[in-house]
PDB file of C-alpha atoms in Angstrom:
ATOM      1  CA  UNK A  86      -2.635 -21.569  -7.175  1.00  0.00           C
ATOM      2  CA  UNK A  87       0.959 -21.807  -8.390  1.00  0.00           C
ATOM      3  CA  UNK A  88       0.961 -22.307 -12.169  1.00  0.00           C
ATOM      4  CA  UNK A  89       4.710 -22.331 -12.824  1.00  0.00           C
ATOM      5  CA  UNK A  90       6.575 -23.893  -9.918  1.00  0.00           C
ATOM      6  CA  UNK A  91      10.041 -23.258 -11.377  1.00  0.00           C
ATOM      7  CA  UNK A  92       9.455 -19.527 -11.864  1.00  0.00           C
ATOM      8  CA  UNK A  93       7.728 -19.323  -8.497  1.00  0.00           C
ATOM      9  CA  UNK A  94      10.717 -20.882  -6.725  1.00  0.00           C
ATOM     10  CA  UNK A  95      13.078 -18.561  -8.576  1.00  0.00           C
ATOM     11  CA  UNK A  96      11.124 -15.473  -7.510  1.00  0.00           C
ATOM     12  CA  UNK A  97      10.882 -16.653  -3.915  1.00  0.00           C
ATOM     13  CA  UNK A  98      14.618 -17.297  -3.744  1.00  0.00           C
ATOM     14  CA  UNK A  99      15.307 -13.832  -5.190  1.00  0.00           C
ATOM     15  CA  UNK A 100      13.142 -12.311  -2.449  1.00  0.00           C
ATOM     16  CA  UNK A 101      15.034 -14.276   0.203  1.00  0.00           C
ATOM     17  CA  UNK A 102      18.354 -12.996  -1.120  1.00  0.00           C
ATOM     18  CA  UNK A 103      17.063  -9.425  -1.246  1.00  0.00           C
ATOM     19  CA  UNK A 104      16.031  -9.609   2.394  1.00  0.00           C
ATOM     20  CA  UNK A 105      19.598 -10.533   3.329  1.00  0.00           C
ATOM     21  CA  UNK A 106      21.015  -7.338   1.816  1.00  0.00           C
ATOM     22  CA  UNK A 107      21.954  -4.501   4.183  1.00  0.00           C
ATOM     23  CA  UNK A 108      19.540  -1.930   2.763  1.00  0.00           C
ATOM     24  CA  UNK A 109      16.639  -1.286   0.390  1.00  0.00           C
ATOM     25  CA  UNK A 110      16.370   1.819  -1.786  1.00  0.00           C
ATOM     26  CA  UNK A 111      14.145   2.247  -4.832  1.00  0.00           C
ATOM     27  CA  UNK A 112      15.707   5.684  -5.655  1.00  0.00           C
ATOM     28  CA  UNK A 113      12.250   7.004  -6.545  1.00  0.00           C
ATOM     29  CA  UNK A 114      12.439  10.168  -4.462  1.00  0.00           C
ATOM     30  CA  UNK A 115      15.867  11.130  -5.821  1.00  0.00           C
ATOM     31  CA  UNK A 116      14.791  10.448  -9.417  1.00  0.00           C
ATOM     32  CA  UNK A 117      11.676  12.578  -9.063  1.00  0.00           C
ATOM     33  CA  UNK A 118      13.649  15.404  -7.490  1.00  0.00           C
ATOM     34  CA  UNK A 119      15.849  15.406 -10.590  1.00  0.00           C
ATOM     35  CA  UNK A 120      12.758  15.483 -12.797  1.00  0.00           C
ATOM     36  CA  UNK A 121      11.215  18.421 -10.968  1.00  0.00           C
ATOM     37  CA  UNK A 122      14.387  20.493 -11.155  1.00  0.00           C
ATOM     38  CA  UNK A 123      13.972  20.556 -14.934  1.00  0.00           C
ATOM     39  CA  UNK A 124      10.319  21.632 -14.885  1.00  0.00           C
ATOM     40  CA  UNK A 125       9.515  25.330 -15.301  1.00  0.00           C
ATOM     41  CA  UNK A 126       7.444  26.949 -12.543  1.00  0.00           C
ATOM     42  CA  UNK A 127       3.773  27.354 -13.372  1.00  0.00           C
ATOM     43  CA  UNK A 128       2.918  30.968 -14.159  1.00  0.00           C
ATOM     44  CA  UNK A 129      -0.858  30.542 -14.390  1.00  0.00           C
ATOM     45  CA  UNK A 130      -3.548  27.969 -13.662  1.00  0.00           C
ATOM     46  CA  UNK A 131      -3.136  26.086 -16.930  1.00  0.00           C
ATOM     47  CA  UNK A 132       0.607  25.660 -16.464  1.00  0.00           C
ATOM     48  CA  UNK A 133       0.193  24.668 -12.807  1.00  0.00           C
ATOM     49  CA  UNK A 134      -2.456  22.074 -13.600  1.00  0.00           C
ATOM     50  CA  UNK A 135      -0.168  20.694 -16.305  1.00  0.00           C
ATOM     51  CA  UNK A 136       2.519  20.164 -13.654  1.00  0.00           C
ATOM     52  CA  UNK A 137      -0.031  18.468 -11.407  1.00  0.00           C
ATOM     53  CA  UNK A 138      -1.088  16.184 -14.255  1.00  0.00           C
ATOM     54  CA  UNK A 139       2.537  15.331 -14.997  1.00  0.00           C
ATOM     55  CA  UNK A 140       3.206  14.522 -11.343  1.00  0.00           C
ATOM     56  CA  UNK A 141       0.078  12.384 -11.080  1.00  0.00           C
ATOM     57  CA  UNK A 142       1.155  10.392 -14.147  1.00  0.00           C
ATOM     58  CA  UNK A 143       4.544   9.446 -12.705  1.00  0.00           C
ATOM     59  CA  UNK A 144       4.656   5.661 -12.204  1.00  0.00           C
ATOM     60  CA  UNK A 145       5.315   4.045  -8.842  1.00  0.00           C
ATOM     61  CA  UNK A 146       8.068   1.407  -8.741  1.00  0.00           C
ATOM     62  CA  UNK A 147       5.987  -0.395  -6.132  1.00  0.00           C
ATOM     63  CA  UNK A 148       3.475  -1.475  -8.773  1.00  0.00           C
ATOM     64  CA  UNK A 149       5.919  -4.183  -9.819  1.00  0.00           C
ATOM     65  CA  UNK A 150       6.913  -5.422  -6.377  1.00  0.00           C
ATOM     66  CA  UNK A 151       3.358  -5.550  -5.039  1.00  0.00           C
ATOM     67  CA  UNK A 152       3.022  -8.997  -6.623  1.00  0.00           C
ATOM     68  CA  UNK A 153       5.575 -10.290  -4.123  1.00  0.00           C
ATOM     69  CA  UNK A 154       2.875 -10.134  -1.464  1.00  0.00           C
ATOM     70  CA  UNK A 155       0.745 -12.462  -3.597  1.00  0.00           C
ATOM     71  CA  UNK A 156       3.762 -14.731  -3.995  1.00  0.00           C
ATOM     72  CA  UNK A 157       4.073 -14.981  -0.207  1.00  0.00           C
ATOM     73  CA  UNK A 158       0.346 -15.663   0.070  1.00  0.00           C
ATOM     74  CA  UNK A 159       0.693 -18.515  -2.429  1.00  0.00           C
ATOM     75  CA  UNK A 160       3.718 -19.848  -0.569  1.00  0.00           C
ATOM     76  CA  UNK A 161       1.760 -19.915   2.682  1.00  0.00           C
ATOM     77  CA  UNK A 162      -0.971 -21.979   1.030  1.00  0.00           C
ATOM     78  CA  UNK A 163       1.520 -24.832   0.548  1.00  0.00           C
ATOM     79  CA  UNK A 164       2.202 -25.317   4.264  1.00  0.00           C
ATOM     80  CA  UNK A 165       0.114 -28.047   5.871  1.00  0.00           C
ATOM     81  CA  UNK A 166       2.330 -30.096   8.222  1.00  0.00           C
ATOM     82  CA  UNK A 167       4.205 -29.323  11.477  1.00  0.00           C
ATOM     83  CA  UNK A 168       7.461 -29.794   9.582  1.00  0.00           C
ATOM     84  CA  UNK A 169       6.575 -26.650   7.599  1.00  0.00           C
ATOM     85  CA  UNK A 170       6.546 -24.338  10.634  1.00  0.00           C
ATOM     86  CA  UNK A 171      10.084 -23.072  10.053  1.00  0.00           C
ATOM     87  CA  UNK A 172       9.325 -22.249   6.406  1.00  0.00           C
ATOM     88  CA  UNK A 173       6.085 -20.572   7.408  1.00  0.00           C
ATOM     89  CA  UNK A 174       7.947 -18.436   9.945  1.00  0.00           C
ATOM     90  CA  UNK A 175      10.432 -17.431   7.255  1.00  0.00           C
ATOM     91  CA  UNK A 176       7.581 -16.562   4.886  1.00  0.00           C
ATOM     92  CA  UNK A 177       6.023 -14.263   7.470  1.00  0.00           C
ATOM     93  CA  UNK A 178       9.391 -12.645   8.175  1.00  0.00           C
ATOM     94  CA  UNK A 179       9.857 -11.960   4.446  1.00  0.00           C
ATOM     95  CA  UNK A 180       6.417 -10.353   4.363  1.00  0.00           C
ATOM     96  CA  UNK A 181       7.298  -8.118   7.309  1.00  0.00           C
ATOM     97  CA  UNK A 182      10.567  -7.141   5.643  1.00  0.00           C
ATOM     98  CA  UNK A 183       8.800  -6.391   2.368  1.00  0.00           C
ATOM     99  CA  UNK A 184       6.110  -4.124   3.796  1.00  0.00           C
ATOM    100  CA  UNK A 185       8.507  -2.332   6.165  1.00  0.00           C
ATOM    101  CA  UNK A 186      10.925  -1.546   3.346  1.00  0.00           C
ATOM    102  CA  UNK A 187       8.050  -0.445   1.130  1.00  0.00           C
ATOM    103  CA  UNK A 188       6.656   1.837   3.831  1.00  0.00           C
ATOM    104  CA  UNK A 189      10.052   3.449   4.344  1.00  0.00           C
ATOM    105  CA  UNK A 190      10.199   4.542   0.693  1.00  0.00           C
ATOM    106  CA  UNK A 191       6.626   5.780   0.242  1.00  0.00           C
ATOM    107  CA  UNK A 192       6.598   9.035  -1.741  1.00  0.00           C
ATOM    108  CA  UNK A 193       2.980   9.440  -2.849  1.00  0.00           C
ATOM    109  CA  UNK A 194      -0.433   8.349  -1.663  1.00  0.00           C
ATOM    110  CA  UNK A 195      -0.346   5.703  -4.413  1.00  0.00           C
ATOM    111  CA  UNK A 196       2.809   4.282  -2.839  1.00  0.00           C
ATOM    112  CA  UNK A 197       1.008   4.166   0.485  1.00  0.00           C
ATOM    113  CA  UNK A 198      -2.017   2.415  -0.990  1.00  0.00           C
ATOM    114  CA  UNK A 199       0.213  -0.181  -2.654  1.00  0.00           C
ATOM    115  CA  UNK A 200       2.016  -0.782   0.641  1.00  0.00           C
ATOM    116  CA  UNK A 201      -1.330  -1.196   2.371  1.00  0.00           C
ATOM    117  CA  UNK A 202      -2.387  -3.723  -0.276  1.00  0.00           C
ATOM    118  CA  UNK A 203       0.827  -5.656   0.317  1.00  0.00           C
ATOM    119  CA  UNK A 204       0.048  -5.742   4.017  1.00  0.00           C
ATOM    120  CA  UNK A 205      -3.421  -7.152   3.507  1.00  0.00           C
ATOM    121  CA  UNK A 206      -2.883  -9.479   0.528  1.00  0.00           C
ATOM    122  CA  UNK A 207      -1.526 -12.563   2.368  1.00  0.00           C
ATOM    123  CA  UNK A 208      -3.389 -12.215   5.675  1.00  0.00           C
ATOM    124  CA  UNK A 209      -6.079 -14.820   5.019  1.00  0.00           C
ATOM    125  CA  UNK A 210      -3.527 -17.294   3.667  1.00  0.00           C
ATOM    126  CA  UNK A 211      -1.297 -16.705   6.692  1.00  0.00           C
ATOM    127  CA  UNK A 212      -4.310 -17.170   8.963  1.00  0.00           C
ATOM    128  CA  UNK A 213      -5.290 -20.460   7.364  1.00  0.00           C
ATOM    129  CA  UNK A 214      -1.708 -21.755   7.150  1.00  0.00           C
ATOM    130  CA  UNK A 215      -1.104 -21.019  10.830  1.00  0.00           C
ATOM    131  CA  UNK A 216      -4.314 -22.860  11.725  1.00  0.00           C
ATOM    132  CA  UNK A 217      -3.260 -25.905   9.698  1.00  0.00           C
ATOM    133  CA  UNK A 218       0.106 -25.891  11.442  1.00  0.00           C
ATOM    134  CA  UNK A 219      -1.500 -25.757  14.874  1.00  0.00           C
ATOM    135  CA  UNK A 220      -0.364 -22.184  15.574  1.00  0.00           C
ATOM    136  CA  UNK A 221      -3.704 -21.018  16.919  1.00  0.00           C
ATOM    137  CA  UNK A 222      -2.458 -17.773  18.487  1.00  0.00           C
ATOM    138  CA  UNK A 223      -0.691 -16.784  15.274  1.00  0.00           C
ATOM    139  CA  UNK A 224      -3.770 -17.660  13.232  1.00  0.00           C
ATOM    140  CA  UNK A 225      -5.947 -15.549  15.517  1.00  0.00           C
ATOM    141  CA  UNK A 226      -3.606 -12.561  15.233  1.00  0.00           C
ATOM    142  CA  UNK A 227      -3.719 -12.651  11.438  1.00  0.00           C
ATOM    143  CA  UNK A 228      -7.492 -13.032  11.507  1.00  0.00           C
ATOM    144  CA  UNK A 229      -7.876 -10.037  13.832  1.00  0.00           C
ATOM    145  CA  UNK A 230      -5.580  -7.891  11.705  1.00  0.00           C
ATOM    146  CA  UNK A 231      -7.491  -8.763   8.541  1.00  0.00           C
ATOM    147  CA  UNK A 232     -10.828  -8.077  10.211  1.00  0.00           C
ATOM    148  CA  UNK A 233      -9.530  -4.764  11.559  1.00  0.00           C
ATOM    149  CA  UNK A 234      -8.449  -3.580   8.110  1.00  0.00           C
ATOM    150  CA  UNK A 235     -11.767  -4.632   6.562  1.00  0.00           C
ATOM    151  CA  UNK A 236     -13.740  -2.901   9.337  1.00  0.00           C
ATOM    152  CA  UNK A 237     -11.726   0.305   8.931  1.00  0.00           C
ATOM    153  CA  UNK A 238     -12.406   0.291   5.192  1.00  0.00           C
ATOM    154  CA  UNK A 239     -16.149  -0.085   5.772  1.00  0.00           C
ATOM    155  CA  UNK A 240     -16.051   2.671   8.375  1.00  0.00           C
ATOM    156  CA  UNK A 241     -14.387   5.036   5.917  1.00  0.00           C
ATOM    157  CA  UNK A 242     -16.975   4.215   3.252  1.00  0.00           C
ATOM    158  CA  UNK A 243     -19.816   4.826   5.688  1.00  0.00           C
ATOM    159  CA  UNK A 244     -18.302   8.109   6.853  1.00  0.00           C
ATOM    160  CA  UNK A 245     -18.292   9.445   3.295  1.00  0.00           C
ATOM    161  CA  UNK A 246     -21.933   8.527   2.756  1.00  0.00           C
ATOM    162  CA  UNK A 247     -23.126  10.002   6.051  1.00  0.00           C
ATOM    163  CA  UNK A 248     -21.266  13.310   5.899  1.00  0.00           C
ATOM    164  CA  UNK A 249     -23.024  15.923   3.710  1.00  0.00           C
ATOM    165  CA  UNK A 250     -20.038  18.257   3.959  1.00  0.00           C
ATOM    166  CA  UNK A 251     -17.978  15.792   1.922  1.00  0.00           C
ATOM    167  CA  UNK A 252     -20.421  16.445  -0.909  1.00  0.00           C
ATOM    168  CA  UNK A 253     -19.954  20.184  -0.459  1.00  0.00           C
ATOM    169  CA  UNK A 254     -16.209  19.749  -0.918  1.00  0.00           C
ATOM    170  CA  UNK A 255     -16.791  17.921  -4.186  1.00  0.00           C
ATOM    171  CA  UNK A 256     -19.265  20.453  -5.581  1.00  0.00           C
ATOM    172  CA  UNK A 257     -18.487  23.837  -3.980  1.00  0.00           C
ATOM    173  CA  UNK A 258     -14.761  23.981  -3.266  1.00  0.00           C
ATOM    174  CA  UNK A 259     -11.885  24.939  -5.542  1.00  0.00           C
ATOM    175  CA  UNK A 260     -11.062  22.765  -8.527  1.00  0.00           C
ATOM    176  CA  UNK A 261      -7.925  21.291  -6.942  1.00  0.00           C
ATOM    177  CA  UNK A 262      -9.569  20.745  -3.553  1.00  0.00           C
ATOM    178  CA  UNK A 263     -12.529  18.887  -5.033  1.00  0.00           C
ATOM    179  CA  UNK A 264     -10.107  16.580  -6.841  1.00  0.00           C
ATOM    180  CA  UNK A 265      -7.838  15.886  -3.903  1.00  0.00           C
ATOM    181  CA  UNK A 266      -9.715  16.136  -0.624  1.00  0.00           C
ATOM    182  CA  UNK A 267     -12.370  13.430  -1.078  1.00  0.00           C
ATOM    183  CA  UNK A 268      -9.682  10.972  -2.155  1.00  0.00           C
ATOM    184  CA  UNK A 269      -7.379  11.813   0.728  1.00  0.00           C
ATOM    185  CA  UNK A 270     -10.054  11.775   3.427  1.00  0.00           C
ATOM    186  CA  UNK A 271     -11.426   8.446   2.184  1.00  0.00           C
ATOM    187  CA  UNK A 272      -8.051   6.776   2.782  1.00  0.00           C
ATOM    188  CA  UNK A 273      -7.415   7.766   6.402  1.00  0.00           C
ATOM    189  CA  UNK A 274      -9.219   6.576   9.517  1.00  0.00           C
ATOM    190  CA  UNK A 275      -8.949   9.946  11.260  1.00  0.00           C
ATOM    191  CA  UNK A 276      -8.737  12.903   8.851  1.00  0.00           C
ATOM    192  CA  UNK A 277      -6.311  15.565  10.128  1.00  0.00           C
ATOM    193  CA  UNK A 278      -9.117  18.101  10.143  1.00  0.00           C
ATOM    194  CA  UNK A 279     -12.875  18.043   9.815  1.00  0.00           C
ATOM    195  CA  UNK A 280     -14.614  18.292   6.429  1.00  0.00           C
ATOM    196  CA  UNK A 281     -15.989  21.683   7.510  1.00  0.00           C
ATOM    197  CA  UNK A 282     -12.456  22.957   8.146  1.00  0.00           C
ATOM    198  CA  UNK A 283     -11.295  21.539   4.816  1.00  0.00           C
ATOM    199  CA  UNK A 284     -14.122  23.359   3.076  1.00  0.00           C
ATOM    200  CA  UNK A 285     -13.219  26.655   4.719  1.00  0.00           C
ATOM    201  CA  UNK A 286      -9.584  26.242   3.652  1.00  0.00           C
ATOM    202  CA  UNK A 287     -10.592  25.386   0.086  1.00  0.00           C
ATOM    203  CA  UNK A 288     -12.958  28.338  -0.329  1.00  0.00           C
TER     204      UNK A 288
END
């Protein structure tokens, strides 16, 4: 539901203008490189874990722009007549531009998760809008994509529950491995190596 139509229209127009620009750069990687050049190297575990904590606390600029995906979802909910097809097509194109530019500037796993959220946020609204506009093939494609992402999420959750070695990583591996590996492996459909291999590397 759009609560402030004037502000909504202003934000949508700003997104349209941004998509017309020749490039997109959030400067996050360059800024962080400058930060790290001023940090002293860790000489022991305590200093190294302090650097890890500092890095983990760095904010992602994508946290602010992720709401643009919700804006596009809300925009799609307003389309209900064949005359809206052109605007709907533009809305989808803006969504594609947004997620592609976001993916190109991912620096951390958090960035990746935010980009993934922006991909999924408007799918149901796009599906329903396309159906209302008589674009059955387009509606089906958005439905299948949404169902695929949901199914992959459930598969990852089930994999973690069924695999006892994942528990070994959490309880028997090194401190850093037990913090990182379960999180990383729960976010990918095909982990780059098996949990048993991860455990052997973390020992």
